[in-house]
Short mmCIF file of C-alpha atoms in Angstrom, two decimals:
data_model
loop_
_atom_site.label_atom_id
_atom_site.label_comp_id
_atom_site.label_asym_id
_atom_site.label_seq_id
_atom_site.Cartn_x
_atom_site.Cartn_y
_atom_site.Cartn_z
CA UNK A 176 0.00 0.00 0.00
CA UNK A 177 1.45 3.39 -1.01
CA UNK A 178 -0.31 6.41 1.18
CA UNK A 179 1.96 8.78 0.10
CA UNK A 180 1.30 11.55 -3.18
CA UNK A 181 3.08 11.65 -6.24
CA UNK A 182 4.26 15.61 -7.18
CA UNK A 183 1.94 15.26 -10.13
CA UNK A 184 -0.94 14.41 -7.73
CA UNK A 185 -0.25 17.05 -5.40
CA UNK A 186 0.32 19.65 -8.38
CA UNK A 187 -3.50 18.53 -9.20
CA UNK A 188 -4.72 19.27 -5.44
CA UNK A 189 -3.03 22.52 -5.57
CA UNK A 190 -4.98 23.47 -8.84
CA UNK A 191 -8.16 22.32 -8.06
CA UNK A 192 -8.00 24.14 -5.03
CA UNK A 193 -7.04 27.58 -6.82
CA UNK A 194 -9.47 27.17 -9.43
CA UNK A 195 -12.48 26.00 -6.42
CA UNK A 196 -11.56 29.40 -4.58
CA UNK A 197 -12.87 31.25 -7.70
CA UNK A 198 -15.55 29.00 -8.72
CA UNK A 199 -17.52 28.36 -6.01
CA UNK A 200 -18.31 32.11 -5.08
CA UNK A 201 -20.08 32.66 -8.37
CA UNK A 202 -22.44 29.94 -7.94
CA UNK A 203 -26.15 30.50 -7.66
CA UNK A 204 -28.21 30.18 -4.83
CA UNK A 205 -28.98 26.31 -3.77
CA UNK A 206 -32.69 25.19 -4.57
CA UNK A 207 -35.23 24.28 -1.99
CA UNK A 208 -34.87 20.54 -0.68
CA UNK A 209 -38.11 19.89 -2.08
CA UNK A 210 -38.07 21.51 -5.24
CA UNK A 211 -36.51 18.52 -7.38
CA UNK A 212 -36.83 19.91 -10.72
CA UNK A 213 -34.44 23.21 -8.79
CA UNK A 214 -32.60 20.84 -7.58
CA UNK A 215 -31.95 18.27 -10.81
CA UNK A 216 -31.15 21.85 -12.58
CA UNK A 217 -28.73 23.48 -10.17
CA UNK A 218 -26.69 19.58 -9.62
CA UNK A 219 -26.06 19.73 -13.55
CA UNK A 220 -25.14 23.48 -13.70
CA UNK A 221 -22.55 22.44 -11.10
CA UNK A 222 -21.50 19.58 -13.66
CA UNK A 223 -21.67 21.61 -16.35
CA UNK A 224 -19.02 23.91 -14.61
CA UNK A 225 -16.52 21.04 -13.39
CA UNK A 226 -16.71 19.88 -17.56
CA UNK A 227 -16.22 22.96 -19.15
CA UNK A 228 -13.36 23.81 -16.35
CA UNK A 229 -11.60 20.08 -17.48
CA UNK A 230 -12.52 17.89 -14.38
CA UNK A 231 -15.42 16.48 -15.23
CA UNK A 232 -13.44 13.09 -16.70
CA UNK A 233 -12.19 12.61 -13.23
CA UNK A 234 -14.83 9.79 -12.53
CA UNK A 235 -13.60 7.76 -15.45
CA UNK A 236 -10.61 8.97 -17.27
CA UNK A 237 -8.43 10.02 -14.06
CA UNK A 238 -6.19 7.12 -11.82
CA UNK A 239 -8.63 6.38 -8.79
CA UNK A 240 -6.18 8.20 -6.57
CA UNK A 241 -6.40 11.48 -8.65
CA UNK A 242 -9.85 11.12 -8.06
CA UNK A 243 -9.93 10.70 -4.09
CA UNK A 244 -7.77 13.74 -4.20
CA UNK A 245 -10.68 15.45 -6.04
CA UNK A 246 -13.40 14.16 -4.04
CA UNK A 247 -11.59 15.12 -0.92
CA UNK A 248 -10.63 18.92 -1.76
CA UNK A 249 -14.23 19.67 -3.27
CA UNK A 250 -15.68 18.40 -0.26
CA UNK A 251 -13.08 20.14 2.15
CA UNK A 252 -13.98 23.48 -0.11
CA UNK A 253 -17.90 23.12 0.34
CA UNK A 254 -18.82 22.30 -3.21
CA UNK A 255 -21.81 21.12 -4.01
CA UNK A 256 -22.45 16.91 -3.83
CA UNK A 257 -23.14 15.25 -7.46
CA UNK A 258 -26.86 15.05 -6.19
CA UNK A 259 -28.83 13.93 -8.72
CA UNK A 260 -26.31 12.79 -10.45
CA UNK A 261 -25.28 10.44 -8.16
CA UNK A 262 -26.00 7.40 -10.10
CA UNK A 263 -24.63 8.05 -13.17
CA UNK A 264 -21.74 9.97 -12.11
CA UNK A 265 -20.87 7.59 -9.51
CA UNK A 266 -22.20 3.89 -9.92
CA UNK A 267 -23.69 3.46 -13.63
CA UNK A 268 -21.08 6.05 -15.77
CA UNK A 269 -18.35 3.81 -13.79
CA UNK A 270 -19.53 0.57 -14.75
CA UNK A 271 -20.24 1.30 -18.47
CA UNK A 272 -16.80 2.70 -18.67
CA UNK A 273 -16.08 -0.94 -17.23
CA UNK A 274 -17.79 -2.63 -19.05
CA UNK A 275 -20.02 -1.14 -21.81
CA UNK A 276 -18.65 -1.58 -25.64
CA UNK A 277 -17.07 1.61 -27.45
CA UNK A 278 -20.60 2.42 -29.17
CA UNK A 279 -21.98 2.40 -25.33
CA UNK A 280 -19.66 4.24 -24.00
CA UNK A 281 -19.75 7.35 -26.76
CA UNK A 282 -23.61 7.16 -25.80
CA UNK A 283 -24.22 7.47 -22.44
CA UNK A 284 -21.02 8.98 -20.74
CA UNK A 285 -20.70 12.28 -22.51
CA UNK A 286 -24.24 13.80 -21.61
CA UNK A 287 -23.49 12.45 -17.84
CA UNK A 288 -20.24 14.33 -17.89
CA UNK A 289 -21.84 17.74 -19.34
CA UNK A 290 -24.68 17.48 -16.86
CA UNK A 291 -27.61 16.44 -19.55
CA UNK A 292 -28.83 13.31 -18.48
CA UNK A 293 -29.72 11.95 -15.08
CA UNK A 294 -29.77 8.04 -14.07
CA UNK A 295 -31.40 6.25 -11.79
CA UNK A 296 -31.08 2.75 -9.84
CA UNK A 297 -33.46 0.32 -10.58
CA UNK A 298 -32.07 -2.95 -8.49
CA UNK A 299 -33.89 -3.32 -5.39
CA UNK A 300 -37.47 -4.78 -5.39
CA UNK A 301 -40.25 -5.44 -2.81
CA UNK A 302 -38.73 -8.62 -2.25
CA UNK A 303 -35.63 -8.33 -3.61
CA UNK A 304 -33.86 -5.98 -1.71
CA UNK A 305 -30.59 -7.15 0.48
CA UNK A 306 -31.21 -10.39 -1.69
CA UNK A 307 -30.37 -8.83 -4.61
CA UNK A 308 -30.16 -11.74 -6.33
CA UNK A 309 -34.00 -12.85 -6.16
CA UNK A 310 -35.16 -10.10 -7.80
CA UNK A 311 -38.44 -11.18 -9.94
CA UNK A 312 -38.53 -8.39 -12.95
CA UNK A 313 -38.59 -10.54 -15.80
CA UNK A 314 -37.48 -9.45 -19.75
CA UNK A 315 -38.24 -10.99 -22.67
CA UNK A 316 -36.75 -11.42 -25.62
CA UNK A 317 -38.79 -10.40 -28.64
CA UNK A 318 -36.48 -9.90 -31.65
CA UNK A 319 -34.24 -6.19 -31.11
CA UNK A 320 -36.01 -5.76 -28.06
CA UNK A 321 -36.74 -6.99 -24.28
CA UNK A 322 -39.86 -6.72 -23.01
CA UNK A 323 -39.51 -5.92 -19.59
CA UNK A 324 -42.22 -6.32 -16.44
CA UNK A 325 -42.65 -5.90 -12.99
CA UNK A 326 -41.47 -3.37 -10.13
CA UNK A 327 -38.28 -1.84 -8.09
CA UNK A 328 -38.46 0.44 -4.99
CA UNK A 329 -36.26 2.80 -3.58
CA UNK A 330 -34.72 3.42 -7.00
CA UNK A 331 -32.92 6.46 -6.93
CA UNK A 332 -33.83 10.32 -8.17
CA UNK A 333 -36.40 8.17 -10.90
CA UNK A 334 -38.17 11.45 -10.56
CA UNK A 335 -35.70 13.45 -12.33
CA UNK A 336 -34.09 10.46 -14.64
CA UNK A 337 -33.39 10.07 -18.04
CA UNK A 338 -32.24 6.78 -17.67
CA UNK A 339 -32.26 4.14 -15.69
CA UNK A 340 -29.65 1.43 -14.76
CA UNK A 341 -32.19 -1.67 -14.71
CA UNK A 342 -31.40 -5.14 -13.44
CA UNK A 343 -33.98 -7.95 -15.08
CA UNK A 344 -34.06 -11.36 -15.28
CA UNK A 345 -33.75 -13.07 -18.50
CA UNK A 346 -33.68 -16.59 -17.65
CA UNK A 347 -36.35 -18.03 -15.00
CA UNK A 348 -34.85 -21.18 -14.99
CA UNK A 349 -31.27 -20.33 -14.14
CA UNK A 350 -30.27 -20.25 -10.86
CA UNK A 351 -30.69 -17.11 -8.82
CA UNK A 352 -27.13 -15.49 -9.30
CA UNK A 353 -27.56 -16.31 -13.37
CA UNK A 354 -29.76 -15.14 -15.87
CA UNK A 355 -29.61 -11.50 -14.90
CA UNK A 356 -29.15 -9.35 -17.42
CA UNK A 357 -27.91 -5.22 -17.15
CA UNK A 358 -30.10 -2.76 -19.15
CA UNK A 359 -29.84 0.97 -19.46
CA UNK A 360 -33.79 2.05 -19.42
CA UNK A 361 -35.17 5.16 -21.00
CA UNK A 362 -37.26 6.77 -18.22
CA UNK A 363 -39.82 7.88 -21.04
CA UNK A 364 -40.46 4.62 -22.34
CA UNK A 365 -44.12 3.93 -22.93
CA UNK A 366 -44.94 1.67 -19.63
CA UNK A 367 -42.93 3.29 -17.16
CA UNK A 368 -44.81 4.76 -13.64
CA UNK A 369 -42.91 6.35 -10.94
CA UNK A 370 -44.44 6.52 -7.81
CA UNK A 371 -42.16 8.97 -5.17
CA UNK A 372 -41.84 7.72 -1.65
CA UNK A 373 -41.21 10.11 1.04
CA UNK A 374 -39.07 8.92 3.81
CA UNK A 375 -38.83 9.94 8.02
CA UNK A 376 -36.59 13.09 7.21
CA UNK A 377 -39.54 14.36 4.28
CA UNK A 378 -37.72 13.96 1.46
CA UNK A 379 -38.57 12.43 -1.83
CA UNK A 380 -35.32 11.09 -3.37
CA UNK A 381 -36.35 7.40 -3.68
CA UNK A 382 -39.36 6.38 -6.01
CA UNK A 383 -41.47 3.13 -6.71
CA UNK A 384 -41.01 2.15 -10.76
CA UNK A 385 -44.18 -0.18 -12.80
CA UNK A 386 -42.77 -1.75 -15.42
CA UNK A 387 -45.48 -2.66 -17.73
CA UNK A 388 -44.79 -4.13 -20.92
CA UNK A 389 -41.53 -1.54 -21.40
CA UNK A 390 -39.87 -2.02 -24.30
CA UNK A 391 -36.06 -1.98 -24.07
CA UNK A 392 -33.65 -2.34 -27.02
CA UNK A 393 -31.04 -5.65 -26.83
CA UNK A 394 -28.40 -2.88 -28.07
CA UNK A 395 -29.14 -1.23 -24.72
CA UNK A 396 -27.72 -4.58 -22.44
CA UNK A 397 -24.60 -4.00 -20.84
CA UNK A 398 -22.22 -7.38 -20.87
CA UNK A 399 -23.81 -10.20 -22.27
CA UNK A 400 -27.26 -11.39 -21.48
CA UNK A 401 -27.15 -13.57 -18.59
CA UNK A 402 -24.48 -11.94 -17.03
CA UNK A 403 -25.26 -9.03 -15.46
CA UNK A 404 -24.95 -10.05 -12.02
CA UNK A 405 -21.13 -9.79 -12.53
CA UNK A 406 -21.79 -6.38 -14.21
CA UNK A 407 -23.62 -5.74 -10.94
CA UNK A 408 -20.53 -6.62 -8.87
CA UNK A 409 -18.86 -3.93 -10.55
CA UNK A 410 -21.58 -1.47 -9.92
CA UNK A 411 -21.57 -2.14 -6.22
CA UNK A 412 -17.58 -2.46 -5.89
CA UNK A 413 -17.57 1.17 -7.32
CA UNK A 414 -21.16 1.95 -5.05
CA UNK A 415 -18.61 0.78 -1.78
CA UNK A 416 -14.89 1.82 -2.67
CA UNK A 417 -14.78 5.12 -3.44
CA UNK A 418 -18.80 6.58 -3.28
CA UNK A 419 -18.51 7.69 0.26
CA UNK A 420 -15.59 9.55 -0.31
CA UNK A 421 -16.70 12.90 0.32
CA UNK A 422 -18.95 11.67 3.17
CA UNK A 423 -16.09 10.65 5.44
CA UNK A 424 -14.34 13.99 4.64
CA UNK A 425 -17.95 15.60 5.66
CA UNK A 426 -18.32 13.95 8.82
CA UNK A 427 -14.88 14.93 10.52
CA UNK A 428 -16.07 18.52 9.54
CA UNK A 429 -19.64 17.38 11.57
CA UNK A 430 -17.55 16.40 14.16
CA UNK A 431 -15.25 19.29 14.70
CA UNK A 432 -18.65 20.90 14.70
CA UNK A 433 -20.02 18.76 17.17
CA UNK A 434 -17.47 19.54 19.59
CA UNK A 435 -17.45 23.14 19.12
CA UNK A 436 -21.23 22.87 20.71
CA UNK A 437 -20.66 20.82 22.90
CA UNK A 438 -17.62 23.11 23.91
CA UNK A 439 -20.13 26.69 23.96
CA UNK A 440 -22.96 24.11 25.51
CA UNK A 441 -21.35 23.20 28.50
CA UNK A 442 -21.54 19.16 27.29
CA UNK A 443 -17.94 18.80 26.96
CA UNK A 444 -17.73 19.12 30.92
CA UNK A 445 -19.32 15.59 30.71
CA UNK A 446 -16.32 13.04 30.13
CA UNK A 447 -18.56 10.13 28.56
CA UNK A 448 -19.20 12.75 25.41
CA UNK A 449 -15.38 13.57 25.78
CA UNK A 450 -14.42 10.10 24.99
CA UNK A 451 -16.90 9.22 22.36
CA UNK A 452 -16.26 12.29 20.57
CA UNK A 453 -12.37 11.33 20.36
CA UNK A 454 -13.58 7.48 19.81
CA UNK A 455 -15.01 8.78 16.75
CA UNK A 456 -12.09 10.94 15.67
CA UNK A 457 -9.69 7.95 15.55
CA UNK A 458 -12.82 5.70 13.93
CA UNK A 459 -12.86 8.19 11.31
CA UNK A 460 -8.85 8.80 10.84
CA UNK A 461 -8.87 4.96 10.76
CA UNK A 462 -12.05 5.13 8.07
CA UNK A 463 -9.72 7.41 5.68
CA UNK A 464 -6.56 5.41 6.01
CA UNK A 465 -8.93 2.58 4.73
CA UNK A 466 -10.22 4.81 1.74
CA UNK A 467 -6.60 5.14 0.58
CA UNK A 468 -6.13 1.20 1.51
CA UNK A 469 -9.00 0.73 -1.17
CA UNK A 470 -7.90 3.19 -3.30
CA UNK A 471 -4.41 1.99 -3.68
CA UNK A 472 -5.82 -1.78 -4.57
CA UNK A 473 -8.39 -0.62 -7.32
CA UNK A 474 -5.40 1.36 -8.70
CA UNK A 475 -2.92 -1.87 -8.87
CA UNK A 476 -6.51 -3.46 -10.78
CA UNK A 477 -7.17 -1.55 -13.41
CA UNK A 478 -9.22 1.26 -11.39
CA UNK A 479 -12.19 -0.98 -9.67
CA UNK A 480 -11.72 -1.25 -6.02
CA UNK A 481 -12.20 -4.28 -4.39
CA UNK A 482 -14.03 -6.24 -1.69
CA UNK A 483 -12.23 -4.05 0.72
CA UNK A 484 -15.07 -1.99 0.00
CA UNK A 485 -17.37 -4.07 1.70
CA UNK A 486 -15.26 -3.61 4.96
CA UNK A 487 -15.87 0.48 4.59
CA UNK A 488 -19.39 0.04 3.86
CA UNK A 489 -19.93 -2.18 7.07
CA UNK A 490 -17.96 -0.30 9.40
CA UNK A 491 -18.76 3.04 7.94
CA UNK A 492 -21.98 2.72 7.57
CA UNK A 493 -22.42 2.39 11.76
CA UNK A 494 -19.91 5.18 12.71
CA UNK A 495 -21.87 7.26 10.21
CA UNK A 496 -25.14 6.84 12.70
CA UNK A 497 -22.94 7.12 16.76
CA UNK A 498 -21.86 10.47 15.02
CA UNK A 499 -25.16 11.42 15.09
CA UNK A 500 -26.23 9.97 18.10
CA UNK A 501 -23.62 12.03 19.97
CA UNK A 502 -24.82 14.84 18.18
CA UNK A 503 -28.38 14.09 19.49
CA UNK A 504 -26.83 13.89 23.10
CA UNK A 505 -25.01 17.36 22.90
CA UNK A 506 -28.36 18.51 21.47
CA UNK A 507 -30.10 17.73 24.34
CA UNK A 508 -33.37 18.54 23.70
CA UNK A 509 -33.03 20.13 20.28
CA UNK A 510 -32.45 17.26 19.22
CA UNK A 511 -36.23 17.10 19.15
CA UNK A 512 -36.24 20.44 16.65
CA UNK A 513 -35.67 18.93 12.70
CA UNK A 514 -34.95 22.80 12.15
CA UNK A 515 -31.70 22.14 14.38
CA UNK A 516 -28.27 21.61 12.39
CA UNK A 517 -28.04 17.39 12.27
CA UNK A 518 -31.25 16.40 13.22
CA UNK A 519 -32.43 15.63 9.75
CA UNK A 520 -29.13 14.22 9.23
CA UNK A 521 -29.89 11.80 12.29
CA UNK A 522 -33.19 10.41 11.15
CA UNK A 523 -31.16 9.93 7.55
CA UNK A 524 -28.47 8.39 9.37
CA UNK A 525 -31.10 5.68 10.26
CA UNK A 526 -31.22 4.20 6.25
CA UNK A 527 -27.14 3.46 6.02
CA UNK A 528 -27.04 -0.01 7.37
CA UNK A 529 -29.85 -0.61 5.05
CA UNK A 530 -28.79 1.07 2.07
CA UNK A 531 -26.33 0.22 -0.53
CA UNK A 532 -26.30 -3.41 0.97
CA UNK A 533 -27.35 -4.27 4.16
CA UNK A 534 -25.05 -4.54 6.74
CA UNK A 535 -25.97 -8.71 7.03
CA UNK A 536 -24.66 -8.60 3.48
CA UNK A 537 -21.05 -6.94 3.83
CA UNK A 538 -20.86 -9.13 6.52
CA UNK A 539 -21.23 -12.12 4.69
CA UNK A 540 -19.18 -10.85 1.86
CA UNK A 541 -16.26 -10.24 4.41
CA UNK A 542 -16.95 -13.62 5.92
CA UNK A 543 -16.96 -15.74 2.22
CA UNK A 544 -14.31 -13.52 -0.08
CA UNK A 545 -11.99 -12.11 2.62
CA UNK A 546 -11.93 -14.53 5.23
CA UNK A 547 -12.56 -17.76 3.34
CA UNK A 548 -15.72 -19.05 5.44
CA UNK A 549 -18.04 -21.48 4.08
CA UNK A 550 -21.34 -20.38 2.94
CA UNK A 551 -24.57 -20.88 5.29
#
């Protein structure tokens, strides 16, 4: 493992930090929460300025630590999050770059890098959700064209999408792990209903999707039919190595934060909030040294991190929710006031053991892939 930058790498930061200095000021007001159409426009105005200033590439054509150095220093600067273009920025450009054929590639990845078209994640289902692998939306084959059926839930921003990364079974009698096939979905394909779902913090992010009959070209299957749950494996490996990036830089800001209160509250007389304030400092320290750790093994691959990533996501996902539980107890009782700084974040805190793949699952990845146990 090499932790240490190269001069090129650190001639990057430096620039990228000169040219977010004068960037960032000129940006427009940020959208209501609520006001998704705002909020889809003012996400790819922000892309639109990161491509025409040469970084928007850094998802795909940049080494992945080039790209951890960008992730870190727009976070650390206060720029804004990819938002709704989360999924194709981060989880479906990544995987056609992957694995997507030259004529795929010129499609799709241009308009996600100039901040035209949004995507969407259409894996989990009613009852296929940390089972990935039973999901039940079926596709036929009818000459050029699948005809896809059935339903996914929490897919998401399918209220803003233009596409949609779709996982569909196209062989019932395979076993569960085969005979899934990879689609990119037009959103405005006749058959398609989105249904928005609004979660315990009030927002609408995640949607129901009816499938009904949708009618999906074969030329729009990424890998070959059948094997998409391997295509999927590179979806999530990118979903848990290097997604959370700017989250982890985000929460040691939180928790400066959180001890500035608790400093001008009178809580940091209390030692228990002492030491699990500086528990979580050396969780998260330990978090980033673990970033670079999966950073530096998805560069010596060919740029797709590995089942390391499952280790982040498990562990991550839990520190993620005692930062805001300490942040609750410094509160007090604001923590009862959702117009209070964190409190939202709190109640969101809630979904990450759940989302992305369940903590049960990472733990069972760790358990077969990294530690060699037999399956259960």
């Amino acid at each position: 493992m090499e932790l240490a930058y190269s001069p090129q790498e650190e001639e990057f930061r430096a620039r990228l930090r000169e040219w977010l200095a004068k960037a960032l000021p000129a940006l427009p007001p940020k959208p209501s929460p609520d006001d998704w159409p705002g909020r889809r426009a003012y996400d790819l105005g922000w892309q639109r300025t990161l491509y025409d200033a040469g970084y928007a590439d850094v998802h795909w054509d940049a080494s992945p630590t080039t790209r951890l150095i960008f992730l870190e220093e727009t976070e650390k600067a206060g720029a804004p999050y990819v938002g709704a273009g989360f999924v194709g920025l981060l989880h479906a450009g990544p995987t056609i770059a992957a694995e997507g054929t030259a004529g795929q590639r010129a499609r799709w990845l241009p308009p996600i890098l100039r901040g035209e078209e949004v995507w969407c994640q259409g894996f989990s289902e009613p009852d296929a959700g940390s089972d990935l692998a039973s999901l039940r939306t079926r596709a036929r084959r009818d000459g050029d064209e699948y005809v896809v059926s059935g339903s996914k839930i929490w897919t998401s921003h399918a209220e803003v999408a233009d596409w949609c990364e779709l996982l569909v079974r196209t062989d019932g009698d395979a076993p569960k792990h085969r005979g899934i096939s990879w689609l990119a979905m037009p959103m405005d394909a006749p058959g398609v209903t989105v249904r928005p779902l609004r979660t315990l913090a009030g927002s609408t992010e995640f949607a129901e999707v009816f499938l009904d009959e949708v009618r999906v070209p074969v030329a729009n299957r990424v890998g070959d039919e059948n094997d998409g749950w391997r295509v999927t494996m590179v979806t999530l490996s990118f979903e848990r190595g290097t997604a959370f990036v700017g989250e982890v830089v985000a929460c040691r800001r939180v928790l400066a934060e959180i001890a500035r209160e608790a400093r001008a509250n009178g809580r940091w007389d209390d030692s228990g909030v002492r030491r699990r304030l500086g528990r979580l400092n050396a969780e998260f320290r330990a978090l980033w040294r673990l970033t670079q750790w999966n950073v530096s093994e998805g560069e010596a691959s060919g740029g797709v991190p590995g089942v390391g990533g499952s280790v982040f996501k498990l562990r991550y996902s839990r520190v993620r929710q005692e930062l805001y539980e300490v942040a609750a107890e410094v509160l007090g009782v604001g923590a009862l006031d959702l117009g209070r700084p964190w409190v939202l974040d709190r109640l969101s805190s809630l979904s990450y053991t759940i989302a992305a793949g369940t903590s049960e699952i990472q733990r069972n990845i760790v358990g077969e892939r990294i530690l060699g146990l037999p399956k259960g």
